């Protein structure tokens, strides 16, 4: 297996650091977030992997980042999705066991975006496709080859998936550092801050769905993947430090949703549930036009789920991430509106998703 590539740049004191993870080809979200944080050439922008795949604009995003790297201080780190794109350029070792089935099923993939632009979409001949892409996109290929696995400074470590230890990181398997599921659940603790993406943070809480970064200060881990592109209520998070040696962490986000002002107070409900990816199998009890009554098989809980969120595969029924959580709201709170139904709305407040059954002012685009 390939070993991790570790870089150790020295950041000048007083330069603001902005870390963004898991853009997944969503160029509009990235542009809006950079405008929101007021990115300047004086800042240090760390892109924490999974720049590509899943979204519709992976190739335009890649080119935008390449251009931005010529005018700004940018450190992109390789994520597992970026690694897959690079792998296809570099070798045929995953052709039959992955790309032969993946590429026909994913027209939004970076490689297919490239192939469409070049006018050579042929999935039956992967060696020919590889040769065509290498010839047509040498600059993109070269840029992806420069991506390190881990960025370490005096007080910080940035890695897409996670690391088991800060000792001997050059000997770690590169892929395991990029694709490291449920990193917070592995019990690691560090003596410097480790910032990761990869695993959408909403997957960690079985009760309340939140896309806000998770700070585990006792273990010095920060997880910042807001589920951009992957979740209907996902967002692109930016972790902000005023300087490399500071622990004064702040964050902001962009979710692209319309916003509205709450006009009524609402209290949170007790014992909510957050139905998450991989744990979302249901029994459909009563289907409705907007909401359907379901039993969540893992927990046994009955709750109403947006009918549009239901998915069927043969006899199996499951859902996109769903909840019965009621947001705690005060009049005047500004809410992002995920979905309106008769008598209520699925909303977000400070990155947390839940239902609001009070009155809302007219929604406006953020």
Coordinates of C-alpha atoms in Angstrom, one line a residue:
X1 CA 0.0 0.0 0.0
X2 CA 1.1 3.6 -0.7
X3 CA 2.4 5.4 2.4
X4 CA 1.1 8.7 3.6
X5 CA 2.6 11.9 2.3
X6 CA 3.2 14.4 5.1
X7 CA 4.1 18.0 4.7
X8 CA 5.2 20.4 7.4
X9 CA 4.9 24.0 6.3
X10 CA 5.7 26.9 8.7
X11 CA 2.8 29.4 9.0
X12 CA 3.7 32.9 10.0
X13 CA 2.2 34.1 13.2
X14 CA -0.9 36.3 12.8
X15 CA -2.1 34.8 9.5
X16 CA -5.7 33.7 9.6
X17 CA -6.3 30.0 8.9
X18 CA -9.5 28.9 7.2
X19 CA -10.1 25.1 6.9
X20 CA -12.9 23.7 4.6
X21 CA -13.6 20.1 4.0
X22 CA -15.7 17.9 1.7
X23 CA -16.8 20.4 -1.0
X24 CA -17.7 17.5 -3.2
X25 CA -17.8 19.5 -6.4
X26 CA -20.2 22.1 -5.2
X27 CA -18.6 25.2 -6.7
X28 CA -21.5 27.6 -5.9
X29 CA -21.3 26.7 -2.2
X30 CA -17.5 27.2 -2.1
X31 CA -17.7 30.6 -3.8
X32 CA -20.5 31.7 -1.4
X33 CA -18.6 30.5 1.6
X34 CA -15.4 32.2 0.5
X35 CA -17.3 35.5 0.1
X36 CA -18.8 35.0 3.5
X37 CA -15.4 34.6 5.2
X38 CA -13.9 37.4 3.1
X39 CA -11.0 35.3 1.9
X40 CA -7.9 37.4 1.1
X41 CA -4.4 36.6 -0.1
X42 CA -3.2 37.2 3.5
X43 CA -5.2 34.2 4.7
X44 CA -4.1 30.5 4.7
X45 CA -6.8 28.3 3.1
X46 CA -6.6 24.6 4.0
X47 CA -8.8 22.4 1.8
X48 CA -9.3 19.2 3.8
X49 CA -10.0 16.7 1.1
X50 CA -12.9 15.4 -1.0
X51 CA -12.8 18.4 -3.2
X52 CA -14.3 16.3 -5.9
X53 CA -17.0 13.7 -6.7
X54 CA -20.7 13.6 -6.0
X55 CA -21.5 17.2 -7.0
X56 CA -22.2 18.5 -10.5
X57 CA -19.2 20.9 -10.8
X58 CA -16.1 18.9 -9.8
X59 CA -14.2 19.8 -12.9
X60 CA -15.0 23.6 -12.7
X61 CA -14.2 23.5 -9.0
X62 CA -10.9 21.8 -9.7
X63 CA -9.9 24.5 -12.2
X64 CA -11.1 27.2 -9.9
X65 CA -8.9 25.9 -7.1
X66 CA -5.9 25.6 -9.4
X67 CA -6.3 29.2 -10.4
X68 CA -6.9 30.3 -6.8
X69 CA -3.7 28.6 -5.8
X70 CA -1.7 31.0 -8.0
X71 CA -3.0 34.1 -6.2
X72 CA -3.6 32.8 -2.6
X73 CA -1.9 30.6 0.0
X74 CA -3.7 27.3 -0.4
X75 CA -2.9 23.9 1.0
X76 CA -5.2 21.2 -0.4
X77 CA -5.1 17.8 1.3
X78 CA -6.1 14.6 -0.5
X79 CA -9.4 12.9 0.4
X80 CA -10.6 9.5 -0.6
X81 CA -12.7 10.8 -3.4
X82 CA -9.8 12.9 -4.8
X83 CA -7.6 9.8 -4.4
X84 CA -10.0 7.7 -6.6
X85 CA -9.8 10.3 -9.4
X86 CA -6.0 10.3 -9.2
X87 CA -5.9 6.5 -9.0
X88 CA -7.6 6.2 -12.4
X89 CA -5.0 8.5 -14.0
X90 CA -2.1 6.6 -12.4
X91 CA -3.0 2.9 -12.7
X92 CA -5.4 0.3 -14.0
X93 CA -5.4 -1.7 -10.7
X94 CA -9.0 -0.7 -9.8
X95 CA -10.5 -0.9 -13.3
X96 CA -12.3 -4.2 -13.0
X97 CA -13.1 -4.2 -9.3
X98 CA -14.4 -0.6 -9.1
X99 CA -14.3 1.8 -12.2
X100 CA -16.0 -0.7 -14.6
X101 CA -19.2 -0.5 -12.5
X102 CA -18.7 3.0 -10.9
X103 CA -18.3 5.1 -14.0
X104 CA -21.4 3.9 -15.9
X105 CA -23.5 4.5 -12.8
X106 CA -22.2 8.0 -12.0
X107 CA -22.6 10.5 -14.8
X108 CA -21.7 13.3 -12.3
X109 CA -18.3 11.8 -11.6
X110 CA -15.2 13.9 -12.2
X111 CA -13.8 11.5 -14.8
X112 CA -17.1 11.5 -16.8
X113 CA -17.2 15.3 -16.6
X114 CA -13.7 15.3 -18.1
X115 CA -14.7 12.8 -20.7
X116 CA -17.8 14.7 -21.8
X117 CA -15.7 17.9 -22.2
X118 CA -13.2 16.0 -24.3
X119 CA -15.8 14.2 -26.3
X120 CA -14.7 10.7 -25.6
X121 CA -17.2 8.9 -23.4
X122 CA -16.5 5.2 -23.9
X123 CA -16.9 3.0 -20.8
X124 CA -16.2 -0.3 -22.5
X125 CA -12.5 0.6 -23.0
X126 CA -11.0 1.9 -19.8
X127 CA -7.4 1.8 -21.0
X128 CA -8.4 4.0 -23.9
X129 CA -10.3 6.4 -21.7
X130 CA -7.3 6.7 -19.4
X131 CA -5.0 7.5 -22.3
X132 CA -7.5 10.1 -23.6
X133 CA -7.8 11.7 -20.1
X134 CA -4.0 11.8 -19.6
X135 CA -3.6 13.5 -22.9
X136 CA -6.4 16.0 -22.5
X137 CA -6.0 16.9 -18.8
X138 CA -2.3 16.9 -18.0
X139 CA -2.5 20.0 -15.8
X140 CA -5.4 18.7 -13.7
X141 CA -3.5 15.3 -13.3
X142 CA -0.3 17.0 -12.3
X143 CA -2.2 19.2 -9.7
X144 CA -3.9 16.2 -8.1
X145 CA -0.5 14.4 -7.9
X146 CA 0.8 17.2 -5.6
X147 CA -1.8 16.7 -2.9
X148 CA -0.4 15.5 0.4
X149 CA -2.1 13.1 2.8
X150 CA -1.3 15.0 6.0
X151 CA -0.4 18.6 6.8
X152 CA 1.3 19.1 10.2
X153 CA 2.3 22.3 11.9
X154 CA 3.5 23.1 15.4
X155 CA 0.1 23.0 16.9
X156 CA -2.2 21.5 14.2
X157 CA -2.7 18.4 12.1
X158 CA -5.0 18.3 9.1
X159 CA -6.0 15.0 7.6
X160 CA -9.1 14.0 5.7
X161 CA -10.1 10.9 7.5
X162 CA -7.9 10.5 10.6
X163 CA -4.7 9.0 12.0
X164 CA -4.3 6.6 14.9
X165 CA -1.2 8.4 16.2
X166 CA 1.0 11.4 15.5
X167 CA 4.1 9.2 15.7
X168 CA 5.5 7.8 12.4
X169 CA 2.8 9.3 10.2
X170 CA 4.9 8.7 7.1
X171 CA 4.6 5.0 7.7
X172 CA 0.8 5.0 7.8
X173 CA -1.2 3.6 4.8
X174 CA -2.3 6.5 2.7
X175 CA -5.8 5.2 2.0
X176 CA -6.5 4.5 5.7
X177 CA -5.7 8.2 6.4
X178 CA -8.1 9.3 3.7
X179 CA -11.0 6.9 4.3
X180 CA -11.3 6.5 8.0
X181 CA -15.0 6.1 9.0
X182 CA -16.3 7.1 12.4
X183 CA -13.0 8.6 13.5
X184 CA -14.5 10.2 16.6
X185 CA -15.8 6.8 17.7
X186 CA -12.4 5.2 17.8
X187 CA -11.3 6.8 21.1
X188 CA -8.2 8.6 19.9
X189 CA -6.7 11.6 21.8
X190 CA -3.8 13.8 20.8
X191 CA -1.5 16.4 22.2
X192 CA -2.1 18.8 19.3
X193 CA -5.3 19.6 17.4
X194 CA -6.3 17.1 14.7
X195 CA -8.8 18.5 12.2
X196 CA -10.6 16.0 10.1
X197 CA -13.5 15.8 7.5
X198 CA -14.8 12.7 5.6
X199 CA -17.5 11.5 8.1
X200 CA -20.5 13.9 8.1
X201 CA -20.8 15.1 11.6
X202 CA -24.6 14.5 11.7
X203 CA -23.8 10.7 11.7
X204 CA -22.4 10.9 15.3
X205 CA -25.5 12.0 17.2
X206 CA -28.4 9.5 17.4
X207 CA -30.8 12.2 18.8
X208 CA -30.3 15.5 17.2
X209 CA -29.2 16.1 13.5
X210 CA -26.5 18.8 13.4
X211 CA -24.1 19.8 10.6
X212 CA -22.1 22.1 12.9
X213 CA -18.4 21.2 13.5
X214 CA -17.8 18.9 16.5
X215 CA -15.2 20.1 19.0
X216 CA -13.8 17.4 21.4
X217 CA -11.5 19.6 23.4
X218 CA -10.5 16.9 25.9
X219 CA -9.2 14.8 23.0
X220 CA -8.1 17.7 20.7
X221 CA -10.1 16.6 17.6
X222 CA -12.3 18.8 15.5
X223 CA -14.6 17.2 12.9
X224 CA -15.9 19.6 10.2
X225 CA -17.7 17.7 7.4
X226 CA -21.1 19.4 7.2
X227 CA -22.6 16.9 4.6
X228 CA -22.4 19.3 1.7
X229 CA -24.0 17.7 -1.4
X230 CA -24.6 14.4 0.5
X231 CA -27.5 15.7 2.7
X232 CA -30.6 17.7 1.8
X233 CA -29.9 19.9 4.8
X234 CA -26.1 19.7 4.4
X235 CA -23.8 22.7 4.6
X236 CA -20.2 23.6 3.8
X237 CA -18.4 24.5 7.0
X238 CA -15.4 26.8 7.5
X239 CA -13.3 26.5 10.6
X240 CA -11.5 29.7 11.3
X241 CA -8.4 30.4 13.5
X242 CA -6.9 33.8 13.9
X243 CA -3.4 32.3 14.0
X244 CA -1.7 29.0 13.9
X245 CA -0.9 29.1 17.6
X246 CA -4.4 30.1 18.7
X247 CA -7.2 28.0 20.2
X248 CA -9.8 30.6 19.6
X249 CA -11.7 28.5 17.1
X250 CA -14.8 29.9 15.3
X251 CA -16.8 28.6 12.4
X252 CA -19.3 29.7 9.8
X253 CA -21.1 27.8 7.1
X254 CA -23.1 28.1 3.9
X255 CA -26.1 25.9 3.1
X256 CA -27.7 27.8 0.2
X257 CA -31.2 27.5 1.7
X258 CA -33.8 30.3 1.8
X259 CA -34.1 31.9 5.2
X260 CA -37.1 33.2 7.2
X261 CA -37.7 34.8 10.6
X262 CA -39.5 32.9 13.3
X263 CA -42.5 34.7 14.8
X264 CA -43.4 32.3 17.6
X265 CA -41.5 30.6 20.4
X266 CA -41.1 26.8 20.4
X267 CA -39.5 24.5 23.0
X268 CA -37.4 21.5 22.1
X269 CA -39.1 18.1 22.5
X270 CA -37.7 15.4 24.8
X271 CA -36.1 12.2 23.5
X272 CA -35.9 13.1 19.7
X273 CA -34.4 10.7 17.2
X274 CA -31.9 11.3 14.4
X275 CA -32.3 8.6 11.7
X276 CA -29.0 8.5 9.9
X277 CA -27.4 6.9 6.8
X278 CA -26.8 3.2 7.2
X279 CA -29.3 3.0 10.1
X280 CA -32.4 4.1 8.2
X281 CA -34.5 1.0 7.4
X282 CA -38.2 1.5 8.0
X283 CA -41.6 -0.2 8.1
X284 CA -44.0 2.0 6.2
X285 CA -47.2 2.1 8.3
X286 CA -49.3 4.8 6.5
X287 CA -48.2 6.7 3.4
X288 CA -49.3 10.3 3.0
X289 CA -48.8 13.0 0.4
X290 CA -46.5 15.1 2.6
X291 CA -45.7 12.9 5.6
X292 CA -45.8 9.2 6.1
X293 CA -46.1 7.3 9.4
X294 CA -43.2 4.9 9.8
X295 CA -41.6 2.6 12.3
X296 CA -37.8 2.9 12.5
X297 CA -36.6 -0.7 12.6
X298 CA -33.4 -0.2 14.6
X299 CA -35.1 1.8 17.4
X300 CA -38.7 0.7 17.2
X301 CA -39.8 4.3 17.2
X302 CA -42.8 5.5 15.3
X303 CA -42.6 8.9 13.6
X304 CA -43.7 10.9 10.6
X305 CA -41.2 11.2 7.8
X306 CA -41.3 13.3 4.7
X307 CA -42.8 11.1 2.0
X308 CA -40.2 12.6 -0.5
X309 CA -37.5 11.2 1.8
X310 CA -38.7 7.6 1.5
X311 CA -36.6 5.2 -0.7
X312 CA -37.5 1.7 -1.8
X313 CA -35.2 -1.1 -2.9
X314 CA -37.3 -4.2 -3.6
X315 CA -39.1 -5.0 -0.3
X316 CA -36.8 -2.8 1.7
X317 CA -37.9 0.7 2.7
X318 CA -35.5 3.3 4.1
X319 CA -35.2 7.1 4.2
X320 CA -32.9 10.0 3.8
X321 CA -31.7 11.4 7.1
X322 CA -34.8 12.2 9.1
X323 CA -35.8 13.4 12.6
X324 CA -38.7 14.2 14.8
X325 CA -36.7 16.9 16.7
X326 CA -38.4 20.2 17.4
X327 CA -36.0 23.1 17.3
X328 CA -35.9 25.4 20.3
X329 CA -36.9 28.8 18.8
X330 CA -37.4 32.3 20.0
X331 CA -39.3 35.0 18.1
X332 CA -36.9 36.8 15.8
X333 CA -34.6 33.8 15.2
X334 CA -33.4 33.5 11.7
X335 CA -34.0 30.0 10.3
X336 CA -32.9 28.2 7.1
X337 CA -35.9 26.5 5.6
X338 CA -35.2 23.0 4.3
X339 CA -38.8 22.0 3.5
X340 CA -42.2 23.6 4.1
X341 CA -45.3 21.4 4.7
X342 CA -48.9 22.3 5.7
X343 CA -48.6 23.7 9.3
X344 CA -44.9 23.6 9.7
X345 CA -41.4 23.5 8.2
X346 CA -38.2 21.5 8.5
X347 CA -35.7 24.2 9.4
X348 CA -32.1 24.7 10.5
X349 CA -30.8 26.9 13.3
X350 CA -27.0 27.2 13.9
X351 CA -26.5 24.1 11.8
X352 CA -29.0 22.0 13.7
X353 CA -32.0 20.6 11.8
X354 CA -35.5 20.1 13.3
X355 CA -39.1 20.9 12.9
X356 CA -40.7 24.3 13.5
X357 CA -44.5 24.6 13.8
X358 CA -44.8 28.3 14.5
X359 CA -45.3 31.1 12.0
X360 CA -42.5 32.2 9.6
X361 CA -42.0 35.4 7.8
X362 CA -41.7 35.2 4.0
X363 CA -38.6 33.3 3.1
X364 CA -35.7 35.1 1.3
X365 CA -32.7 33.7 -0.5
X366 CA -29.5 33.7 1.6

